[in-house]
CSV table of C-alpha atoms in Angstrom, one decimal:
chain,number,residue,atom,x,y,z
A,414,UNK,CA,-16.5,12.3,-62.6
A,415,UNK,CA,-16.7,15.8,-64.3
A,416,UNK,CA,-18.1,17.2,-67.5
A,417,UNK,CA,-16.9,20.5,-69.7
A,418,UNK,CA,-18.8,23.3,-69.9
A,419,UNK,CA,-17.8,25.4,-73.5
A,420,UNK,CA,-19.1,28.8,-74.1
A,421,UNK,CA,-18.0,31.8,-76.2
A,422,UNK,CA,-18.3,35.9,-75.4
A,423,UNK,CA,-17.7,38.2,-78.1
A,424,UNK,CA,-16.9,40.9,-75.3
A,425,UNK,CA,-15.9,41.5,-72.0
A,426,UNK,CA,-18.9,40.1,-70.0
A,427,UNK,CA,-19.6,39.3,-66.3
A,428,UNK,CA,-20.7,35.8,-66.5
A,429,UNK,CA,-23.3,33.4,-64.6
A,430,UNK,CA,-23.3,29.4,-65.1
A,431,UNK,CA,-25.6,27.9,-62.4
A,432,UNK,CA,-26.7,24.6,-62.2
A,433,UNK,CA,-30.1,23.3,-61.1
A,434,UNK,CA,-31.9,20.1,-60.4
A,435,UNK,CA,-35.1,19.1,-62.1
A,436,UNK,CA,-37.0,21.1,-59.4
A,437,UNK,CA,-35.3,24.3,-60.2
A,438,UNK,CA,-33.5,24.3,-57.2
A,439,UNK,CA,-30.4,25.6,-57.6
A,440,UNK,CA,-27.5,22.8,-56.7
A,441,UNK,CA,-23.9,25.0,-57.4
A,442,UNK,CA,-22.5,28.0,-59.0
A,443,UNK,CA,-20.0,26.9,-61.8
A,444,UNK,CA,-18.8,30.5,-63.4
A,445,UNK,CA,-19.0,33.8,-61.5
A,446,UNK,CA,-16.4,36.2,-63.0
A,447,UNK,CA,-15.7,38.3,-65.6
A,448,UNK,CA,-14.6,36.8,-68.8
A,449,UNK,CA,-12.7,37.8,-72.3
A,450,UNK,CA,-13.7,38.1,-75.7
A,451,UNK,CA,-13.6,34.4,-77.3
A,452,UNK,CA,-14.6,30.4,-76.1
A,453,UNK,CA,-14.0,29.4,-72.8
A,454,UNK,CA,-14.1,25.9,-71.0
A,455,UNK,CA,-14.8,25.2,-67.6
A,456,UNK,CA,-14.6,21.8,-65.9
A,457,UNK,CA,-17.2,20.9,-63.4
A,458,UNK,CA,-17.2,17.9,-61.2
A,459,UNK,CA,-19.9,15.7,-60.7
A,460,UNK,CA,-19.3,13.2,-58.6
A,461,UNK,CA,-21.3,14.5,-55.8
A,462,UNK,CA,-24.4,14.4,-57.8
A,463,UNK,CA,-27.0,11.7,-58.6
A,464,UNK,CA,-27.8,10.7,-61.6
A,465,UNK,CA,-30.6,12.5,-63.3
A,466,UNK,CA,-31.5,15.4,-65.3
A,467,UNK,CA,-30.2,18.6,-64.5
A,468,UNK,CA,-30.1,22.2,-66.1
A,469,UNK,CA,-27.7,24.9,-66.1
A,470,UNK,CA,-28.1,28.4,-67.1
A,471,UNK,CA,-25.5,31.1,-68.3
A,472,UNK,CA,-26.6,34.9,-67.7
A,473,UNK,CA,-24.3,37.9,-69.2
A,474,UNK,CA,-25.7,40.8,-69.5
A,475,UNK,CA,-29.2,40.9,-71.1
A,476,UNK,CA,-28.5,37.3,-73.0
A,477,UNK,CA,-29.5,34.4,-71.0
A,478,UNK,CA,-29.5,30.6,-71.9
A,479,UNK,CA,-30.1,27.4,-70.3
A,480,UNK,CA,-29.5,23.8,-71.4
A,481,UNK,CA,-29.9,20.6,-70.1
A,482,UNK,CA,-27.4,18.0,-68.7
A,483,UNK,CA,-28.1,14.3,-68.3
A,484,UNK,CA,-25.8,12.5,-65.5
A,485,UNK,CA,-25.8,8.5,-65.8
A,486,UNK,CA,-24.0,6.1,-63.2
């Protein structure tokens, strides 16, 4: 039904978690805001998505990183 997102900032950043389906397509914006120094945990539903493979990318600043996120039903 939903899955955590963790991620850390050692500054102030404006942050970007969007998540994508397999065909890049962007499905939903998960984090838009700006964010502390230290870890952070977001919850994100799921339970309007199909199972599959998607991504989701985090953007702050100059650093971007993406991962992958496998949904089973």
């Amino acid at each position: 039904e939903k899955t955590t997102i963790h991620f850390k900032v050692n500054s102030s950043y404006h942050v970007n978690i969007d998540l994508f389906n397999n065909g890049g397509k962007k499905i939903k914006a998960i984090a838009d805001g700006i964010y502390d120094p230290g870890e952070h945990m977001i919850e994100v539903s799921i339970t309007d998505l199909p199972a599959g493979v998607y991504v989701y990318q985090m953007r702050t600043g100059f650093y971007k990183e993406a991962k992958k996120l496998v949904i089973l039903k």
